[in-house]
Tab-separated table of C-alpha atoms in Angstrom:
chain	number	residue	atom	x	y	z
A	1	UNK	CA	4.733	-30.642	-8.885
A	2	UNK	CA	4.852	-28.223	-11.800
A	3	UNK	CA	7.880	-27.821	-14.058
A	4	UNK	CA	8.170	-24.578	-16.018
A	5	UNK	CA	10.472	-24.813	-19.046
A	6	UNK	CA	11.267	-21.358	-20.452
A	7	UNK	CA	13.549	-19.673	-22.949
A	8	UNK	CA	15.116	-17.384	-20.332
A	9	UNK	CA	15.062	-17.039	-16.559
A	10	UNK	CA	16.019	-13.980	-14.511
A	11	UNK	CA	16.573	-14.845	-10.853
A	12	UNK	CA	16.665	-11.314	-9.427
A	13	UNK	CA	20.216	-11.528	-8.080
A	14	UNK	CA	21.707	-9.407	-10.818
A	15	UNK	CA	23.145	-12.402	-12.635
A	16	UNK	CA	22.830	-12.658	-16.395
A	17	UNK	CA	19.616	-14.281	-17.726
A	18	UNK	CA	19.820	-18.063	-17.811
A	19	UNK	CA	19.099	-19.570	-21.228
A	20	UNK	CA	17.127	-22.818	-21.608
A	21	UNK	CA	16.019	-22.705	-17.987
A	22	UNK	CA	13.591	-24.608	-15.781
A	23	UNK	CA	11.853	-23.966	-12.495
A	24	UNK	CA	10.265	-26.706	-10.403
A	25	UNK	CA	7.457	-25.853	-7.969
A	26	UNK	CA	5.936	-28.149	-5.365
A	27	UNK	CA	2.968	-26.724	-3.484
A	28	UNK	CA	3.835	-23.127	-2.664
A	29	UNK	CA	7.609	-23.668	-2.687
A	30	UNK	CA	10.284	-23.515	-5.382
A	31	UNK	CA	12.073	-26.861	-5.281
A	32	UNK	CA	14.707	-26.239	-7.953
A	33	UNK	CA	15.808	-23.659	-10.483
A	34	UNK	CA	18.534	-23.873	-13.094
A	35	UNK	CA	19.283	-25.209	-16.543
A	36	UNK	CA	16.732	-27.598	-17.981
A	37	UNK	CA	19.447	-30.140	-18.713
A	38	UNK	CA	20.422	-30.179	-15.020
A	39	UNK	CA	16.896	-30.447	-13.591
A	40	UNK	CA	15.314	-32.837	-16.078
A	41	UNK	CA	11.674	-33.859	-15.672
A	42	UNK	CA	10.861	-35.390	-12.274
A	43	UNK	CA	8.379	-38.256	-12.215
A	44	UNK	CA	4.789	-37.065	-11.959
A	45	UNK	CA	5.564	-33.407	-12.698
A	46	UNK	CA	3.132	-31.365	-14.792
A	47	UNK	CA	5.158	-29.693	-17.534
A	48	UNK	CA	4.444	-26.189	-18.824
A	49	UNK	CA	6.480	-25.362	-21.923
A	50	UNK	CA	7.019	-21.680	-22.758
A	51	UNK	CA	10.147	-21.556	-24.937
A	52	UNK	CA	9.548	-17.935	-25.986
A	53	UNK	CA	8.891	-16.672	-22.452
A	54	UNK	CA	11.147	-15.082	-19.855
A	55	UNK	CA	10.447	-16.125	-16.259
A	56	UNK	CA	11.096	-13.511	-13.556
A	57	UNK	CA	10.459	-13.269	-9.794
A	58	UNK	CA	7.123	-11.790	-8.780
A	59	UNK	CA	7.111	-7.994	-8.590
A	60	UNK	CA	5.999	-6.097	-5.473
A	61	UNK	CA	4.167	-2.750	-5.486
A	62	UNK	CA	4.398	-1.180	-2.025
A	63	UNK	CA	1.917	1.680	-2.550
A	64	UNK	CA	-1.414	0.921	-4.220
A	65	UNK	CA	-5.087	1.803	-3.750
A	66	UNK	CA	-7.065	-1.162	-5.055
A	67	UNK	CA	-10.399	0.329	-4.034
A	68	UNK	CA	-10.139	3.301	-6.413
A	69	UNK	CA	-10.410	3.557	-10.184
A	70	UNK	CA	-7.827	6.311	-10.603
A	71	UNK	CA	-10.136	8.756	-12.374
A	72	UNK	CA	-8.303	12.104	-12.685
A	73	UNK	CA	-11.271	14.354	-11.917
A	74	UNK	CA	-12.197	15.079	-8.293
A	75	UNK	CA	-15.868	15.391	-9.305
A	76	UNK	CA	-15.766	11.965	-10.984
A	77	UNK	CA	-14.073	10.494	-7.922
A	78	UNK	CA	-16.791	11.858	-5.651
A	79	UNK	CA	-19.555	10.722	-8.000
A	80	UNK	CA	-18.201	7.170	-7.888
A	81	UNK	CA	-18.333	7.166	-4.114
A	82	UNK	CA	-21.935	8.318	-4.137
A	83	UNK	CA	-22.990	5.574	-6.552
A	84	UNK	CA	-21.095	2.601	-5.106
A	85	UNK	CA	-21.671	0.677	-1.889
A	86	UNK	CA	-18.595	-0.682	-0.158
A	87	UNK	CA	-19.536	-4.200	-1.231
A	88	UNK	CA	-19.367	-3.123	-4.878
A	89	UNK	CA	-16.083	-1.310	-4.239
A	90	UNK	CA	-14.694	-4.586	-2.875
A	91	UNK	CA	-15.860	-6.523	-5.916
A	92	UNK	CA	-14.319	-3.984	-8.272
A	93	UNK	CA	-11.124	-4.105	-6.210
A	94	UNK	CA	-11.069	-7.891	-6.669
A	95	UNK	CA	-11.067	-7.279	-10.431
A	96	UNK	CA	-8.182	-4.812	-10.079
A	97	UNK	CA	-6.328	-7.280	-7.860
A	98	UNK	CA	-6.550	-10.007	-10.497
A	99	UNK	CA	-5.338	-7.585	-13.194
A	100	UNK	CA	-2.450	-6.642	-10.907
A	101	UNK	CA	-1.462	-10.283	-10.478
A	102	UNK	CA	-1.680	-10.965	-14.210
A	103	UNK	CA	0.646	-7.992	-14.750
A	104	UNK	CA	3.332	-9.774	-12.726
A	105	UNK	CA	2.829	-8.261	-9.266
A	106	UNK	CA	2.522	-11.073	-6.732
A	107	UNK	CA	2.370	-8.818	-3.641
A	108	UNK	CA	1.013	-5.334	-2.953
A	109	UNK	CA	0.735	-2.959	0.004
A	110	UNK	CA	-2.605	-1.133	0.027
A	111	UNK	CA	-2.340	2.341	1.527
A	112	UNK	CA	-5.960	3.159	2.444
A	113	UNK	CA	-9.434	1.977	1.565
A	114	UNK	CA	-12.872	2.832	2.911
A	115	UNK	CA	-14.820	0.592	5.237
A	116	UNK	CA	-12.282	-2.213	5.551
A	117	UNK	CA	-12.888	-3.201	1.925
A	118	UNK	CA	-9.291	-4.202	1.191
A	119	UNK	CA	-8.812	-5.970	4.518
A	120	UNK	CA	-11.729	-8.178	3.493
A	121	UNK	CA	-10.313	-8.590	-0.023
A	122	UNK	CA	-6.980	-9.643	1.489
A	123	UNK	CA	-8.777	-12.315	3.497
A	124	UNK	CA	-10.731	-13.467	0.429
A	125	UNK	CA	-7.494	-13.901	-1.535
A	126	UNK	CA	-5.924	-15.852	1.330
A	127	UNK	CA	-8.976	-18.091	1.567
A	128	UNK	CA	-8.913	-18.767	-2.176
A	129	UNK	CA	-12.304	-17.180	-2.859
A	130	UNK	CA	-10.822	-14.771	-5.417
A	131	UNK	CA	-7.580	-14.603	-7.389
A	132	UNK	CA	-5.118	-11.882	-6.536
A	133	UNK	CA	-1.687	-11.020	-5.185
A	134	UNK	CA	-0.717	-11.224	-1.540
A	135	UNK	CA	-2.103	-8.053	0.065
A	136	UNK	CA	-0.898	-6.077	3.050
A	137	UNK	CA	-3.627	-3.608	4.044
A	138	UNK	CA	-3.659	-0.667	6.452
A	139	UNK	CA	-7.435	-0.345	6.527
A	140	UNK	CA	-8.418	3.311	6.794
A	141	UNK	CA	-5.729	5.964	6.926
A	142	UNK	CA	-5.616	8.145	10.026
A	143	UNK	CA	-5.940	11.873	9.421
A	144	UNK	CA	-6.962	15.003	11.251
A	145	UNK	CA	-10.480	16.368	10.793
A	146	UNK	CA	-10.511	18.131	7.435
A	147	UNK	CA	-7.057	16.816	6.573
A	148	UNK	CA	-5.786	14.736	3.701
A	149	UNK	CA	-8.368	12.004	2.931
A	150	UNK	CA	-10.976	13.875	5.019
A	151	UNK	CA	-11.507	16.614	2.483
A	152	UNK	CA	-14.376	19.046	2.693
A	153	UNK	CA	-16.364	20.584	-0.116
A	154	UNK	CA	-19.426	18.348	0.122
A	155	UNK	CA	-22.918	19.692	0.744
A	156	UNK	CA	-24.025	19.883	4.376
A	157	UNK	CA	-26.392	16.931	3.984
A	158	UNK	CA	-23.721	14.609	2.515
A	159	UNK	CA	-21.961	12.229	4.896
A	160	UNK	CA	-19.598	9.328	4.175
A	161	UNK	CA	-19.537	6.689	6.895
A	162	UNK	CA	-16.218	4.939	7.524
A	163	UNK	CA	-14.589	6.568	4.528
A	164	UNK	CA	-11.611	7.803	6.537
A	165	UNK	CA	-10.726	7.786	10.227
A	166	UNK	CA	-10.368	11.411	11.431
A	167	UNK	CA	-8.530	11.915	14.716
A	168	UNK	CA	-7.708	15.033	16.717
A	169	UNK	CA	-5.131	14.952	19.480
A	170	UNK	CA	-2.675	12.255	20.595
A	171	UNK	CA	-5.269	10.161	22.447
A	172	UNK	CA	-7.552	9.986	19.421
A	173	UNK	CA	-4.666	8.866	17.228
A	174	UNK	CA	-3.893	6.119	19.743
A	175	UNK	CA	-7.536	5.074	19.518
A	176	UNK	CA	-7.349	5.223	15.728
A	177	UNK	CA	-4.417	2.822	15.749
A	178	UNK	CA	-6.273	0.459	18.048
A	179	UNK	CA	-9.422	0.639	15.907
A	180	UNK	CA	-7.608	-0.286	12.682
A	181	UNK	CA	-5.744	-3.087	14.427
A	182	UNK	CA	-9.056	-4.444	15.713
A	183	UNK	CA	-10.450	-4.340	12.173
A	184	UNK	CA	-7.537	-6.475	11.016
A	185	UNK	CA	-5.045	-4.003	9.545
A	186	UNK	CA	-1.511	-5.207	8.805
A	187	UNK	CA	0.049	-1.792	9.480
A	188	UNK	CA	-0.961	1.837	10.088
A	189	UNK	CA	-1.040	4.797	7.714
A	190	UNK	CA	-0.941	8.377	8.960
A	191	UNK	CA	-1.071	11.700	7.115
A	192	UNK	CA	1.353	14.124	8.800
A	193	UNK	CA	1.210	16.779	6.083
A	194	UNK	CA	-0.545	17.763	2.906
A	195	UNK	CA	0.744	18.962	-0.443
A	196	UNK	CA	1.107	17.015	-3.649
A	197	UNK	CA	1.912	19.759	-6.150
A	198	UNK	CA	4.162	22.774	-5.959
A	199	UNK	CA	2.132	25.979	-6.192
A	200	UNK	CA	4.408	29.029	-6.497
A	201	UNK	CA	1.797	31.171	-4.720
A	202	UNK	CA	1.540	29.009	-1.590
A	203	UNK	CA	3.496	26.617	0.610
A	204	UNK	CA	3.836	23.246	-1.143
A	205	UNK	CA	3.396	21.458	2.198
A	206	UNK	CA	2.136	22.255	5.679
A	207	UNK	CA	1.608	20.465	8.965
A	208	UNK	CA	-1.693	18.668	9.517
A	209	UNK	CA	-0.839	16.269	12.349
A	210	UNK	CA	1.186	17.688	15.210
A	211	UNK	CA	4.486	16.061	16.241
A	212	UNK	CA	2.767	14.869	19.428
A	213	UNK	CA	0.026	13.167	17.363
A	214	UNK	CA	2.652	11.513	15.152
A	215	UNK	CA	4.554	10.206	18.173
A	216	UNK	CA	1.386	8.882	19.799
A	217	UNK	CA	0.391	6.956	16.657
A	218	UNK	CA	3.890	5.537	16.193
A	219	UNK	CA	4.313	4.606	19.858
A	220	UNK	CA	0.959	2.812	19.938
A	221	UNK	CA	1.554	0.942	16.677
A	222	UNK	CA	5.092	-0.067	17.613
A	223	UNK	CA	3.937	-1.275	21.025
A	224	UNK	CA	1.555	-3.606	19.184
A	225	UNK	CA	4.264	-4.739	16.754
A	226	UNK	CA	3.063	-2.864	13.661
A	227	UNK	CA	4.860	-0.373	11.448
A	228	UNK	CA	3.632	3.059	10.365
A	229	UNK	CA	3.628	4.523	6.858
A	230	UNK	CA	3.397	8.309	6.528
A	231	UNK	CA	1.903	10.247	3.607
A	232	UNK	CA	4.268	13.198	3.275
A	233	UNK	CA	5.349	15.980	0.966
A	234	UNK	CA	8.433	17.694	2.359
A	235	UNK	CA	9.861	20.273	4.700
A	236	UNK	CA	9.513	20.275	8.476
A	237	UNK	CA	6.397	18.005	8.552
A	238	UNK	CA	8.294	15.256	6.722
A	239	UNK	CA	11.277	15.545	9.044
A	240	UNK	CA	8.959	15.501	12.063
A	241	UNK	CA	7.399	12.260	10.784
A	242	UNK	CA	10.851	10.654	10.631
A	243	UNK	CA	11.755	11.941	14.103
A	244	UNK	CA	8.440	10.648	15.497
A	245	UNK	CA	9.295	7.128	14.389
A	246	UNK	CA	7.347	6.584	11.152
A	247	UNK	CA	8.819	3.518	9.463
A	248	UNK	CA	8.186	4.496	5.846
A	249	UNK	CA	7.947	7.863	4.128
A	250	UNK	CA	5.430	7.738	1.271
A	251	UNK	CA	5.884	10.176	-1.631
A	252	UNK	CA	8.288	12.693	-0.062
A	253	UNK	CA	7.976	14.974	-3.095
A	254	UNK	CA	10.374	17.644	-1.795
A	255	UNK	CA	12.592	15.636	0.509
A	256	UNK	CA	15.991	17.187	1.265
A	257	UNK	CA	19.448	15.717	1.784
A	258	UNK	CA	19.473	16.457	5.514
A	259	UNK	CA	16.255	14.481	6.013
A	260	UNK	CA	17.543	11.636	3.847
A	261	UNK	CA	20.639	11.443	6.061
A	262	UNK	CA	18.402	11.225	9.150
A	263	UNK	CA	16.325	8.480	7.493
A	264	UNK	CA	19.466	6.504	6.695
A	265	UNK	CA	20.581	6.815	10.313
A	266	UNK	CA	17.186	5.704	11.685
A	267	UNK	CA	16.549	2.994	9.078
A	268	UNK	CA	13.464	4.718	7.637
A	269	UNK	CA	12.401	3.563	4.173
A	270	UNK	CA	11.398	5.866	1.307
A	271	UNK	CA	8.516	4.923	-0.989
A	272	UNK	CA	8.782	7.567	-3.716
């Protein structure tokens, strides 16, 4: 058992911070939480004193990409991919995962990574090989050929294997779902539309997947007991993703009230 004795404790219920608090952990379970005077020091407990600290519940980030560095330049991003094998990407992601945990996030939801790198990292964390938060991983995101995450612009001789999972047509999206499930994904990500910045000279969003492709992916995933997250921007493609059965709407930059009302009715979650 481990007893944490802290200056303040926030329990996440909305109650006021508890002064002079203690939290008792046994294995992977919280045994007791409350005022130090009420809990005392159980026999055999390891005591960690942090009188100037505030103890809070673990945070959860439901949209991360542990396999990427976040460099702002597209050319830098592409150069990284040319220089790094997937094994090295996984090792760097393990470093990011540990930093994430040390920042207070005890669980994350990874929304696409090449080559199953984060699925393997998830398993390594569970096995205790590396230190990190609990990870839910979708594997590779499903996209149409040339769509979001399957961007062109590379030279003809350049080819990335297993970087994304392009699909075209409902049957291919069903196969894409099955392929990611076989690889060990926890859920499915699809990319119904593109558009991440509002350009006054063009449409800020447009269809990539068709409604039939969205329905096929959702039907297949739901039949297997998995949920579907959808990278979206706004307009009719976003609404079509909700109507097709996507369980979460990611981003939704230009979501409208009518679509929000539909999401509330269907129980669809928004990850802004």
